[in-house]
Coordinates of C-alpha atoms and ligand atoms in Angstrom, one line a residue:
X830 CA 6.9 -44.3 -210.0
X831 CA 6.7 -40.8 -208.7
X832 CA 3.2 -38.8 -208.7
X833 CA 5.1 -35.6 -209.3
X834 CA 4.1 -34.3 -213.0
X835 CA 5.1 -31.4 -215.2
X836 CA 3.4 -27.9 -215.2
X837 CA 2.2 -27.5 -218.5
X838 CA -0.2 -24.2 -218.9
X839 CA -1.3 -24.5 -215.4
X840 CA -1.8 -28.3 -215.5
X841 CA -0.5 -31.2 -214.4
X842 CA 1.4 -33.2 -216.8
X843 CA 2.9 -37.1 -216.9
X844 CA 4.8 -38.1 -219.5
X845 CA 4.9 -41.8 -221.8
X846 CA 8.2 -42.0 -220.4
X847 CA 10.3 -41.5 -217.1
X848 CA 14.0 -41.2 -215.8
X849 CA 14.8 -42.3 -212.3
X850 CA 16.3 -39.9 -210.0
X851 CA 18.8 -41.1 -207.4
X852 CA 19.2 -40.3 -203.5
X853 CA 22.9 -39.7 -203.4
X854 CA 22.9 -41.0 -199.5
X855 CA 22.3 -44.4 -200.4
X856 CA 22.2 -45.1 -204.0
X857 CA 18.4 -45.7 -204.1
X858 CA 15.9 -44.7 -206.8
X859 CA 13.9 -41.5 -205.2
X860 CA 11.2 -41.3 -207.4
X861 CA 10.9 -41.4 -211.4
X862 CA 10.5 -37.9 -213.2
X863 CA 8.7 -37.3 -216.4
X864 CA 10.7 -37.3 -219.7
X865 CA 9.5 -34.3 -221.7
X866 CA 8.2 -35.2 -224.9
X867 CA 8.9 -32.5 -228.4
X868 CA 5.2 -32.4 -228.1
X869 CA 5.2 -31.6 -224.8
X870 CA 7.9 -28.9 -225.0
X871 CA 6.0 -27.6 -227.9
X872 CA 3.0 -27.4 -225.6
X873 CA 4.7 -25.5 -222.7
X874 CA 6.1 -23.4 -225.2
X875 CA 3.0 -22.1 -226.8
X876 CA 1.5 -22.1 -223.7
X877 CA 4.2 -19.6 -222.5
X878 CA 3.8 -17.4 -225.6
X879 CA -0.3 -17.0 -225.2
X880 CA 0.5 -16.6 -221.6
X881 CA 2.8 -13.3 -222.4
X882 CA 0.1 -10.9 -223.8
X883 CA -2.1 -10.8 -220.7
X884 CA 0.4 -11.6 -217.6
X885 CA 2.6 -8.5 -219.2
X886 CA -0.1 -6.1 -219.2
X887 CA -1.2 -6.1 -215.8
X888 CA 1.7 -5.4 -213.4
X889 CA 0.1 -5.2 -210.0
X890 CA -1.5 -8.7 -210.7
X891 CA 2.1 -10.2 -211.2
X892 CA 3.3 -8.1 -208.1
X893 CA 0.0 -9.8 -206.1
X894 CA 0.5 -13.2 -207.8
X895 CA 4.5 -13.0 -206.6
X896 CA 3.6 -12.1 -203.0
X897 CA 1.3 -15.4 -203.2
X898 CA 3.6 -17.7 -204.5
X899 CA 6.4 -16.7 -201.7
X900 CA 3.6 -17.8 -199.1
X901 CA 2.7 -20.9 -200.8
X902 CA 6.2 -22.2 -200.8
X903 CA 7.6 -20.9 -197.5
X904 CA 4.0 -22.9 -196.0
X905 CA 5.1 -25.6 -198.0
X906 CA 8.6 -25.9 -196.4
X907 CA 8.2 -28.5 -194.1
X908 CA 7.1 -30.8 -197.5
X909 CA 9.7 -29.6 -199.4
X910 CA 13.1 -29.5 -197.5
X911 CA 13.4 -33.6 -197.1
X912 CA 12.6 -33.9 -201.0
X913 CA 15.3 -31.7 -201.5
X914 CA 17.7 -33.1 -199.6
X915 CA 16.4 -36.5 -200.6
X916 CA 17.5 -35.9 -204.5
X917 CA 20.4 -33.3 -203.5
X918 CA 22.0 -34.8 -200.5
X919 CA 22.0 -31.7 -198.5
X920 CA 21.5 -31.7 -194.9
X921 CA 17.8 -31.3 -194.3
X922 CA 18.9 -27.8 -192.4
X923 CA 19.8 -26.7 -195.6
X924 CA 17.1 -27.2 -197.4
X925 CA 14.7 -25.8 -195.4
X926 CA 17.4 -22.7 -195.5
X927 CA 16.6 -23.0 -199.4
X928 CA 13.1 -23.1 -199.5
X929 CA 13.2 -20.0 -197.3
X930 CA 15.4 -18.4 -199.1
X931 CA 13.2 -19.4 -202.8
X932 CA 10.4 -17.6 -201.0
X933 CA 12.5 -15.1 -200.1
X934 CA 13.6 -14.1 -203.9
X935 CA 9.6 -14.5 -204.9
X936 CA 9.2 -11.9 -202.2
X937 CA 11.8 -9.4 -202.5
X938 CA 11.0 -9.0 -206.3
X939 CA 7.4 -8.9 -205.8
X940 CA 8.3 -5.7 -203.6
X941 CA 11.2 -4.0 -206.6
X942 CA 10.2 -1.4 -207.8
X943 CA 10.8 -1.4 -211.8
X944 CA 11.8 2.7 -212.9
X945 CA 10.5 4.8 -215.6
X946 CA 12.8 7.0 -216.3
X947 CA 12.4 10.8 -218.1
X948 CA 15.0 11.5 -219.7
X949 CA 13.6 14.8 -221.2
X950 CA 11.1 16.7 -220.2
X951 CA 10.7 20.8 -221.5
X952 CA 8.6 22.9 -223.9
X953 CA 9.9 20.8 -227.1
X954 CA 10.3 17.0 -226.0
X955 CA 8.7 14.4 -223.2
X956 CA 11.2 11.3 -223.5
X957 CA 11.2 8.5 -221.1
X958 CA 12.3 5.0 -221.1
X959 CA 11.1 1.9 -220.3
X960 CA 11.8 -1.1 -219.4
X961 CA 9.6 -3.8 -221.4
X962 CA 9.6 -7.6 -220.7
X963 CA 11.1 -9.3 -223.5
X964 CA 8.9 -12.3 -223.5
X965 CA 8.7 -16.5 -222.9
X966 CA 12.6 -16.8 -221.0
X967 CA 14.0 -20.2 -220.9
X968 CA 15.4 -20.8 -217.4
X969 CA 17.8 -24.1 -217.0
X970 CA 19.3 -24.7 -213.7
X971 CA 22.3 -27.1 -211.9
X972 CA 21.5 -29.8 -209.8
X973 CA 23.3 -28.0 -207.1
X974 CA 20.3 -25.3 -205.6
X975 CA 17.9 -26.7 -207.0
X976 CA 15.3 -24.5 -206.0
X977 CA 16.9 -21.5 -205.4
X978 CA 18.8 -21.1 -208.4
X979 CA 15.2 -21.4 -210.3
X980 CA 14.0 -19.1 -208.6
X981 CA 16.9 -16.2 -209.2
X982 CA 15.5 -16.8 -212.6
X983 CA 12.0 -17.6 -212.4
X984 CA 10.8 -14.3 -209.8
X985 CA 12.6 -11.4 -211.7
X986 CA 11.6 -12.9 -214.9
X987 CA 8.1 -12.8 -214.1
X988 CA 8.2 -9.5 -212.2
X989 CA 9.4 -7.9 -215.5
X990 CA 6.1 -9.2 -217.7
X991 CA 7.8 -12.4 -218.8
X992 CA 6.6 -16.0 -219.0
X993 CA 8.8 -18.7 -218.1
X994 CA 9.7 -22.7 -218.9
X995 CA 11.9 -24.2 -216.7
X996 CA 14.1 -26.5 -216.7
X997 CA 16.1 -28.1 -213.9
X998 CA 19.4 -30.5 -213.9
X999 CA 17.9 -34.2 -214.4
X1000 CA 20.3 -35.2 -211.2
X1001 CA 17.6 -32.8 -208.9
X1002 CA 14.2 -32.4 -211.3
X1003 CA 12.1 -33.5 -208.2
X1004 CA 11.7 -29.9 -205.9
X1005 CA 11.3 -28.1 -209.0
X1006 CA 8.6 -30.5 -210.3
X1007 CA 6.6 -29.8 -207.0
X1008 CA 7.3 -26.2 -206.8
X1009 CA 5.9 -25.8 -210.2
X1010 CA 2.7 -27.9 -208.8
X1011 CA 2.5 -25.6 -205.6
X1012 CA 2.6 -22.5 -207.6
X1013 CA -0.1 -23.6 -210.6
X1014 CA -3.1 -21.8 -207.6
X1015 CA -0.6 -18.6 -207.4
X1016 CA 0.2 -17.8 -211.2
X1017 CA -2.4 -18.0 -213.9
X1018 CA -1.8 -20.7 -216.7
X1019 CA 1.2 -21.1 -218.7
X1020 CA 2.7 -18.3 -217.0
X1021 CA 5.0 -20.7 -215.4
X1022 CA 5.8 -24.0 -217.1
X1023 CA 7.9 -27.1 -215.5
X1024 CA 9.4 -29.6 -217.4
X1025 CA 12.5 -32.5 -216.6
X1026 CA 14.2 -34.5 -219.4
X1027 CA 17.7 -34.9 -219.7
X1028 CA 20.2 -32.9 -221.2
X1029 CA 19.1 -32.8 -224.6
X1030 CA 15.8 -31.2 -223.8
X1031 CA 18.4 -28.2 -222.5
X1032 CA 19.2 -28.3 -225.9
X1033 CA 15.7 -28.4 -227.5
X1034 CA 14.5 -25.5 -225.0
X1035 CA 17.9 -23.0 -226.4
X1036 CA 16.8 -24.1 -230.2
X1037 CA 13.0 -23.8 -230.1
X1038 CA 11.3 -21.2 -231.9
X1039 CA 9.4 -19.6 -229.2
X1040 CA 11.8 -17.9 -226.1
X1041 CA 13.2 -15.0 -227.0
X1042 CA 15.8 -15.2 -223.7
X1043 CA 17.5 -18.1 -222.0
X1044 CA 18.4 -17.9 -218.9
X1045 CA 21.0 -20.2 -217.9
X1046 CA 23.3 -21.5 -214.7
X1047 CA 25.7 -24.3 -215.3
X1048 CA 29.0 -25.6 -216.5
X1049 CA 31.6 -23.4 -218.8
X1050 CA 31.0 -26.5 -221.4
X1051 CA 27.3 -26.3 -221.3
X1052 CA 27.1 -22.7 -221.4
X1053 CA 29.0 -22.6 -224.6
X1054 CA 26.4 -24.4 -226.5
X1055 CA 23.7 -22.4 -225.1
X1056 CA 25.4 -19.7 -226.6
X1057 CA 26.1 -20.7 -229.5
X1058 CA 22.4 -22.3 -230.1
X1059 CA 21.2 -18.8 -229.1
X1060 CA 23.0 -16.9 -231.7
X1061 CA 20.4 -17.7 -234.8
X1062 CA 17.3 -16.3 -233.5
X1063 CA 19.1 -13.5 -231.7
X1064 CA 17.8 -14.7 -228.3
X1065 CA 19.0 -12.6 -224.8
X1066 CA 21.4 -14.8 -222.8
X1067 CA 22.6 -14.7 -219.5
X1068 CA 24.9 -17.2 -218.7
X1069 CA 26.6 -18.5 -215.3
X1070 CA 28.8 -20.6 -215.4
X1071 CA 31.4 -22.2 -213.0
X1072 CA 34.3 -20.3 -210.9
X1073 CA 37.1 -21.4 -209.1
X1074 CA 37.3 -18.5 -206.4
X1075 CA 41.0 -17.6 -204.7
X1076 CA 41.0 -16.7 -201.1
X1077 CA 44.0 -14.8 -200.1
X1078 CA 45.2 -14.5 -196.6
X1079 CA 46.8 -11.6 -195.6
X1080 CA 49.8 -11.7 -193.0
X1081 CA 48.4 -10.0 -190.5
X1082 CA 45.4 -12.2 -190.4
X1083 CA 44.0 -14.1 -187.3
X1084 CA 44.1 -17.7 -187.7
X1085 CA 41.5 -18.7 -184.9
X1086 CA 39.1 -15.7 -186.2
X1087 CA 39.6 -17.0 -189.8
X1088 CA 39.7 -20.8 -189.9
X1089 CA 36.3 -21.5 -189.4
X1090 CA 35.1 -19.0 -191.9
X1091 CA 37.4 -19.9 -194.8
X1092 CA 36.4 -23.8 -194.4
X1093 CA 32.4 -22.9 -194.5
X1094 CA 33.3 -20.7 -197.2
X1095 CA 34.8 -23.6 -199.0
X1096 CA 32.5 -26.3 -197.9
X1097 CA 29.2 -25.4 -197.4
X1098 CA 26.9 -28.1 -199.8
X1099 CA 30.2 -29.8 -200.0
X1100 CA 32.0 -27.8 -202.1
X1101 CA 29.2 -27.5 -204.7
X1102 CA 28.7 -23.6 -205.2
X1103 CA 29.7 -21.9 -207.9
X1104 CA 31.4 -19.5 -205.7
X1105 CA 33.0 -21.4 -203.3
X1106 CA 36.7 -21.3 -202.1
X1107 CA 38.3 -23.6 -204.4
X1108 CA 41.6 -22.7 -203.9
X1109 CA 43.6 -20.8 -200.8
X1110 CA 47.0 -18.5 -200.9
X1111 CA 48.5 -18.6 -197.3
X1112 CA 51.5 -16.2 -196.7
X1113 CA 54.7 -19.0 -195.7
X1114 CA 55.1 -17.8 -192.1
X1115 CA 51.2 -18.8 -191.2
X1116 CA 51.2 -21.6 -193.8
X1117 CA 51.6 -24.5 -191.3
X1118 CA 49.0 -23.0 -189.1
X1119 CA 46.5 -22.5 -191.3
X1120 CA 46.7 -26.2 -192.6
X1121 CA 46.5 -27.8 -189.8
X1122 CA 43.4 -25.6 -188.5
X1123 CA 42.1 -26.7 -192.1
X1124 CA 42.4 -29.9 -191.2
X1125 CA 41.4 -30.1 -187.5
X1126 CA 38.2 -29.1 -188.9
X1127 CA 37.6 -31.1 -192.2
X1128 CA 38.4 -34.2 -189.6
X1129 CA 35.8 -33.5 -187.4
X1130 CA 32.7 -32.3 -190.0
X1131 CA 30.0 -34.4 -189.5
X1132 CA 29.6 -36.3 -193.1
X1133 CA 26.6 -38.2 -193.6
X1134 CA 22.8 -38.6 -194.7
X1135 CA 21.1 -35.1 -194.7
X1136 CA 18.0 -36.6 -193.2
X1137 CA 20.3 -37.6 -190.0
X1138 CA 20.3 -35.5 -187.2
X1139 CA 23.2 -33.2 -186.5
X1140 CA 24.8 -34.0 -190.1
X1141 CA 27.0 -31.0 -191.6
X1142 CA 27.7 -32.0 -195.1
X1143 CA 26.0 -34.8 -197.2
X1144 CA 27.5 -36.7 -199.6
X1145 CA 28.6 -35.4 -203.1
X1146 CA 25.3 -35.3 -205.5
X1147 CA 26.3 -37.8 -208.3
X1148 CA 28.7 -40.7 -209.1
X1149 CA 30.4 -38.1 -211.7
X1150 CA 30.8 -35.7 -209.9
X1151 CA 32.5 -37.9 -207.2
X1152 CA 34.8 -39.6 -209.6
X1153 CA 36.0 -35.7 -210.8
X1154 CA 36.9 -34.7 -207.1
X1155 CA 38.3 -38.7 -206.6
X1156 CA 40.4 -37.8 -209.8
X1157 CA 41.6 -33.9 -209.0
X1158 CA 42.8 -35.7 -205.6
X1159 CA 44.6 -38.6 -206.9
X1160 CA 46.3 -36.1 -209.1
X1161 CA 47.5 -33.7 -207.1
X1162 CA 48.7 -36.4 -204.9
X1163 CA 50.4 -37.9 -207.2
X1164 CA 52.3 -35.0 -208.6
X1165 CA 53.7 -34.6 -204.7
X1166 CA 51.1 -32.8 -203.0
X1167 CA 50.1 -33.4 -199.4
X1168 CA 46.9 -34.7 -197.8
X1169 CA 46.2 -32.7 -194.6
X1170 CA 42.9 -34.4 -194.0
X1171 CA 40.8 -36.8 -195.5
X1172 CA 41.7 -37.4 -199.9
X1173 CA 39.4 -40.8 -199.7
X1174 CA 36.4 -42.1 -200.8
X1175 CA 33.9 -42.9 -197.5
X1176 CA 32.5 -46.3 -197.1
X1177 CA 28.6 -47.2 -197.9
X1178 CA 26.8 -46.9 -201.0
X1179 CA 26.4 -43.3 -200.8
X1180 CA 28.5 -40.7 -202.7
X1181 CA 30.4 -39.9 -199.8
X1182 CA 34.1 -38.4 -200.0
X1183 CA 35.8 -37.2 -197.1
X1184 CA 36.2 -33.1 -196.6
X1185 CA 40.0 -33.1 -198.2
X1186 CA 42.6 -30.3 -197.2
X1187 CA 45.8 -30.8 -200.0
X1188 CA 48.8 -29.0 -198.9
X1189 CA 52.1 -28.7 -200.2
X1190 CA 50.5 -27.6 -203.8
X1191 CA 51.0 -25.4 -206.6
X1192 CA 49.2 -23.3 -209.9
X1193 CA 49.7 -25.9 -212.5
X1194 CA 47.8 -28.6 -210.5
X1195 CA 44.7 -29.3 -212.0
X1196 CA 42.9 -29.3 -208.4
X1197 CA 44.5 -25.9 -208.1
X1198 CA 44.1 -24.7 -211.9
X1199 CA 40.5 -26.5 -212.8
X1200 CA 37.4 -26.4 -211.4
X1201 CA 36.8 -29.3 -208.7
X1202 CA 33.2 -28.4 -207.2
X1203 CA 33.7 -30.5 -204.2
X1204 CA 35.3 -31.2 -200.8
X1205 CA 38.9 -30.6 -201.7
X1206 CA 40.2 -27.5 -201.2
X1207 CA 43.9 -27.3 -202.1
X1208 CA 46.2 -24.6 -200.1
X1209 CA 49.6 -23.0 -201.8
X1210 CA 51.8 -20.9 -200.0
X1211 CA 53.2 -17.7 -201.7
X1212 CA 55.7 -14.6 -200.1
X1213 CA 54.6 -11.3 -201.6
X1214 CA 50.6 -10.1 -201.7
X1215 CA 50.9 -9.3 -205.3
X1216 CA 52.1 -12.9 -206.3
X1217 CA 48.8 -14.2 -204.5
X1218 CA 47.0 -11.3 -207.0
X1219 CA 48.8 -12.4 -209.9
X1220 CA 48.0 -16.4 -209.4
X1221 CA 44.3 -15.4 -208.3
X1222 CA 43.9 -13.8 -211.5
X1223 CA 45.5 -15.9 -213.9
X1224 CA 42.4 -18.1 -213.9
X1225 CA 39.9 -17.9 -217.2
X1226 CA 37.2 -17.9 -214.3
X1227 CA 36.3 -15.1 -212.4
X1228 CA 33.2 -15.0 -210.6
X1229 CA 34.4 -14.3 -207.1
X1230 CA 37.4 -14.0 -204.6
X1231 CA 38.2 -12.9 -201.5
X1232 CA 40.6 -11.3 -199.1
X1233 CA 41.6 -12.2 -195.4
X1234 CA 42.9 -9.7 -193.0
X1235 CA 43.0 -7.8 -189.7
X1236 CA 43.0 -4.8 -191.5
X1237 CA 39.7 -4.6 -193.9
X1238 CA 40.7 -0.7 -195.6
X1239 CA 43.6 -3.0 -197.1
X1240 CA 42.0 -6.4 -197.5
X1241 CA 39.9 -4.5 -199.7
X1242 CA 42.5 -2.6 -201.6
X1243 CA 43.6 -6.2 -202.3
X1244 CA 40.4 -7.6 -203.7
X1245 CA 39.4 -4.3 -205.7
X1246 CA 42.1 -5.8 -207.6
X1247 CA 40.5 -9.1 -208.0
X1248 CA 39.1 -9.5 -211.4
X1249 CA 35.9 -11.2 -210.5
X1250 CA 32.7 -10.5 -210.2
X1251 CA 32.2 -10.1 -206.5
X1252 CA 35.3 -9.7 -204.2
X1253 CA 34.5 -10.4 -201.0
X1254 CA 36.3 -9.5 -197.3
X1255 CA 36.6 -11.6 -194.5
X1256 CA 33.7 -13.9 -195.7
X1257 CA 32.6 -15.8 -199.2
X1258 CA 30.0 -16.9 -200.8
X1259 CA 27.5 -14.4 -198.8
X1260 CA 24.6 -13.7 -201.4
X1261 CA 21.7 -11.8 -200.8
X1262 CA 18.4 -10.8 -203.3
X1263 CA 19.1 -7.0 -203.4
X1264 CA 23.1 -7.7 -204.1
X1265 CA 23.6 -8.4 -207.6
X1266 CA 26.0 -11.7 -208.7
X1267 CA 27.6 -12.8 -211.8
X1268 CA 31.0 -13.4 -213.2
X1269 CA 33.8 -12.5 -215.5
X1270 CA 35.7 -13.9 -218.2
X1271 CA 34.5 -17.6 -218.5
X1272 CA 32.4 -17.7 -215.8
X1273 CA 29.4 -15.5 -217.1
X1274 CA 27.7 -13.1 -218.9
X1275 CA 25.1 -10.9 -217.0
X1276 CA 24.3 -10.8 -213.6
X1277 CA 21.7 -12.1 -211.4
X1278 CA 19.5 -10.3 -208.5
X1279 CA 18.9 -7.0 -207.6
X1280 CA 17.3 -4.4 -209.8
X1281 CA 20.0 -5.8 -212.4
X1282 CA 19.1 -8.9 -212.3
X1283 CA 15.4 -7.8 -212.5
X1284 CA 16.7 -5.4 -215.9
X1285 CA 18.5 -8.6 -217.8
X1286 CA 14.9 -9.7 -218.2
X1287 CA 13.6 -6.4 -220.1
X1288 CA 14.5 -4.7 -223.2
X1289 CA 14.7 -0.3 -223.3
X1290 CA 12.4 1.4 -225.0
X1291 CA 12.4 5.0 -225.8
X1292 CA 9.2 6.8 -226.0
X1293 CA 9.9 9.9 -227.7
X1294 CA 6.5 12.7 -228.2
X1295 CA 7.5 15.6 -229.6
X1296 CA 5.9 18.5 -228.1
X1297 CA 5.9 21.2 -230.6
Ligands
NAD950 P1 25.6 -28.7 -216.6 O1 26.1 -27.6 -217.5 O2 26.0 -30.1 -216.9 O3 24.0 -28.7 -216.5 C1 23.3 -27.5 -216.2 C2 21.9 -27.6 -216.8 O4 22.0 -27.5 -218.2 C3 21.2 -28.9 -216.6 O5 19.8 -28.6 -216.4 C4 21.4 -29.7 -217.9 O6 20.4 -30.6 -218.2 C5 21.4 -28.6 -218.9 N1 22.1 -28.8 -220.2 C6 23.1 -29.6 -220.4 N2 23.5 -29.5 -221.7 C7 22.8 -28.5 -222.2 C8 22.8 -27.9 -223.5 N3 23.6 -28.3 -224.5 N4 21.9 -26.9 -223.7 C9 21.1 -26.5 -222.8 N5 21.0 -27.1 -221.5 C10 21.9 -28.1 -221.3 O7 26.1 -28.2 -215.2 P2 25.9 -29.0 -213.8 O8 26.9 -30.1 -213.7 O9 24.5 -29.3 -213.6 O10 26.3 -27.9 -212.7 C11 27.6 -27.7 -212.3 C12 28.2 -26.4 -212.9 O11 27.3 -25.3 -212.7 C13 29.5 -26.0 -212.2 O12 30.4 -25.6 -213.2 C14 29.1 -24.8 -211.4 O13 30.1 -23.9 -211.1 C15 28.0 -24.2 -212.2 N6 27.2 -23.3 -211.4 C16 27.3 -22.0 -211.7 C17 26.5 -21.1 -210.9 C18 26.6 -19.6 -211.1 O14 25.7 -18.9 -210.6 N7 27.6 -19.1 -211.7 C19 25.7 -21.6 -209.9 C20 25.6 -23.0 -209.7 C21 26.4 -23.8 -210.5

């Protein structure tokens, strides 16, 4: 049984009850989480609400207390980073790259500044508004960043004046467990609360009386319910949800520049980003060439443990998701597609697949259509720029694309035309605090980082003195 507890109002936590978590490299049972109890979520809860009406008032302590807690965990890296990769499957590169990168989120919001703004000032009216916190946010994360996703949530919402319970995925509970333990010296009690259950205490956390926002990343299916369950109290959602980003070459394009680039872009974490490239338009004439530089590549990845030296991609993180990528595969194949590379399962008891390239594919295919999140990217050919638009757009998800060209004044005419919520130019999935991110359509509502994502945590309010 793990020693890894729940943060409840600055404590630590077990529970009567535990849920084992898995290491997707080999099968194995990590380390048991605690199972929330109502009582306990009641706890955290309360403890999040009494926690509000001092950690609002005071915004150079919360400034202070964020600078700490991005010390504590970038110190604590070397302790985290083979947790991570032990519940996740991520090379342990990686998750050292995502413990930084946590710290770095604490630390760039510590540092925002948050605007009052005048909006009047003469002989008959001062008016300015503000920007208030709205109070205890509900934060419920994937199993895919397990860390860093929390923390897109977790460090604007307490730069704003908020309190926060969080909830990670039950696949990946165990980082967040311990970064909730490593930050109980940096952030007073109950300002930040941890607890792991299953899905259902998702459910419990959108229903309960006490947040007044949820903050939620996840599937379409999932982020449904939270909004729907957030709808009778009125509660602030932001939501976001899956994609299933296009890339579109251009013709005048450089293969050899490109190749590399477009396969990280599609298989970095194995395909397990929201905004990955899930599915590529190559113009006919460079179709061949692009395929087979596609597959040169996926066939010489190095798959493996993430603990194992010199291992690019782990295996996928859980037995369904492998089956849905297995499935989206077998599919495609069987309606005539073509595997370039890989389109098989791996041997061992890991959830391993082989990095798949599927050519000779078309919109209709649910590889190509749906939302795979995983190593199968499937490439279609088309003949005119605008037909590549036209299929990149009629997706209900939207939340990123990109364009691929020599000439970057024109790739970017191309992806203004994108509807998605960043459109990206020779490169994907780049992310960065200050750059807000968020999608369209069925892939979100709201945005995350930046001074925007710091302002989906506050409410306006207009103070109005009358001067005569
Ligand atoms: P999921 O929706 O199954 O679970 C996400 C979280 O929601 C988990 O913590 C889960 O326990 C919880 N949950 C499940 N049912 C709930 C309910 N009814 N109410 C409240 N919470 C509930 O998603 P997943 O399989 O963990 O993650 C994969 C999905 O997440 C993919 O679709 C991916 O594209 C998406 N995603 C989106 C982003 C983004 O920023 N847009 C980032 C990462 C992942």
């Amino acid at each position: 049984m793990t020693d890894l507890t729940m943060t409840i109002d600055g404590a630590a936590v077990a529970s009567e009850r535990y849920f084992d978590v898995l290491n997707p490299a080999t099968g194995n049972i990590v380390a048991a989480a605690p199972d929330c109890t109502t009582q306990q979520l009641d706890a955290a809860m309360d403890s999040s609400s009494c926690a509000f009406v001092t950690w609002r008032a005071d915004e150079d302590r919360r400034r202070e207390a964020l600078r700490q807690a991005a010390k504590a965990i970038a110190a604590a890296a070397a302790e985290i980073a083979p947790l991570l990769t032990a519940e996740q499957g991520k090379p342990l590169r990686d998750s050292t790259g995502e413990v930084l990168g946590t710290s770095a989120w604490f630390k760039y919001y510590a540092n925002l500044e948050l605007p009052r703004e005048v909006i009047q000032d003469d002989d008959r009216v001062f008016a300015e508004v503000v920007r208030r916190p709205i109070g205890p946010v509900a934060a419920i994360t994937p199993w895919n960043y397990p860390l860093l996703l929390a923390a897109w949530k977790i460090a604007p919402a307490l730069r704003a004046g908020n309190t926060v319970v969080a909830k990670p995925s039950p696949y990946t509970p165990l980082t967040a467990l311990k970064l909730g333990e490593i930050l109980r010296e940096a952030l007073p009690p109950g300002v930040l609360n941890v607890i792991s259950g299953r899905d259902p205490l998702g459910a419990a956390m959108t229903a309960h009386r006490v947040p007044r926002k949820i903050s939620f990343t996840g599937s379409v299916q999932s982020g449904r319910r939270v909004a729907a369950a957030a709808v009778d109290g009125f509660k602030r959602v932001t939501l976001e949800l899956g994609g299933n980003d296009a890339a579109i070459v251009l013709a005048d394009a450089d293969v050899g520049a490109i190749a590399s680039k477009l396969f990280w872009g599609a298989f970095t974490n194995n395909g397990q980003v929201c905004s990955a490239i899930k599915r590529l338009y190559v113009p006919e004439p460079m179709y061949d060439d692009v395929v087979d530089a596609l597959a040169a590549l996926a066939t010489t990845v190095r798959v493996g443990n993430g603990l194992d030296d010199g291992v690019q991609l782990g295996p996928l993180n859980n037995r369904a998701q492998l089956d849905r990528v297995s499935e989206l595969v077998d599919d495609a194949v069987n309606t005539g597609a073509r595997v370039a590379a890989g389109g098989v399962r791996m041997d061992g008891d890991g959830y391993f697949y082989a990095p798949t390239i599927i050519a000779d594919v078309a919109d209709g295919t649910r590889l190509v259509d749906e939302e795979q999140f995983g190593p199968a990217l499937p490439v279609i050919s088309y003949r005119r720029a605008e037909e590549a638009v036209a299929h990149a757009n009629a997706s209900n998800f939207g939340l990123g694309g990109s364009v691929w060209s020599s000439d970057t004044e024109r790739a970017g005419m191309v992806a203004a035309q994108l509807e998605c919520g960043t459109a990206w130019v020779n490169t994907h999935i780049t992310l960065a605090p200050h750059q807000p991110f968020g999608g369209v359509k069925w892939s979100g509502l709201g945005v995350e980082n930046g001074p925007w994502g710091l302002y989906g945590f506050t409410e306006l309010q207009v103070i109005h003195r009358a001067k005569a």
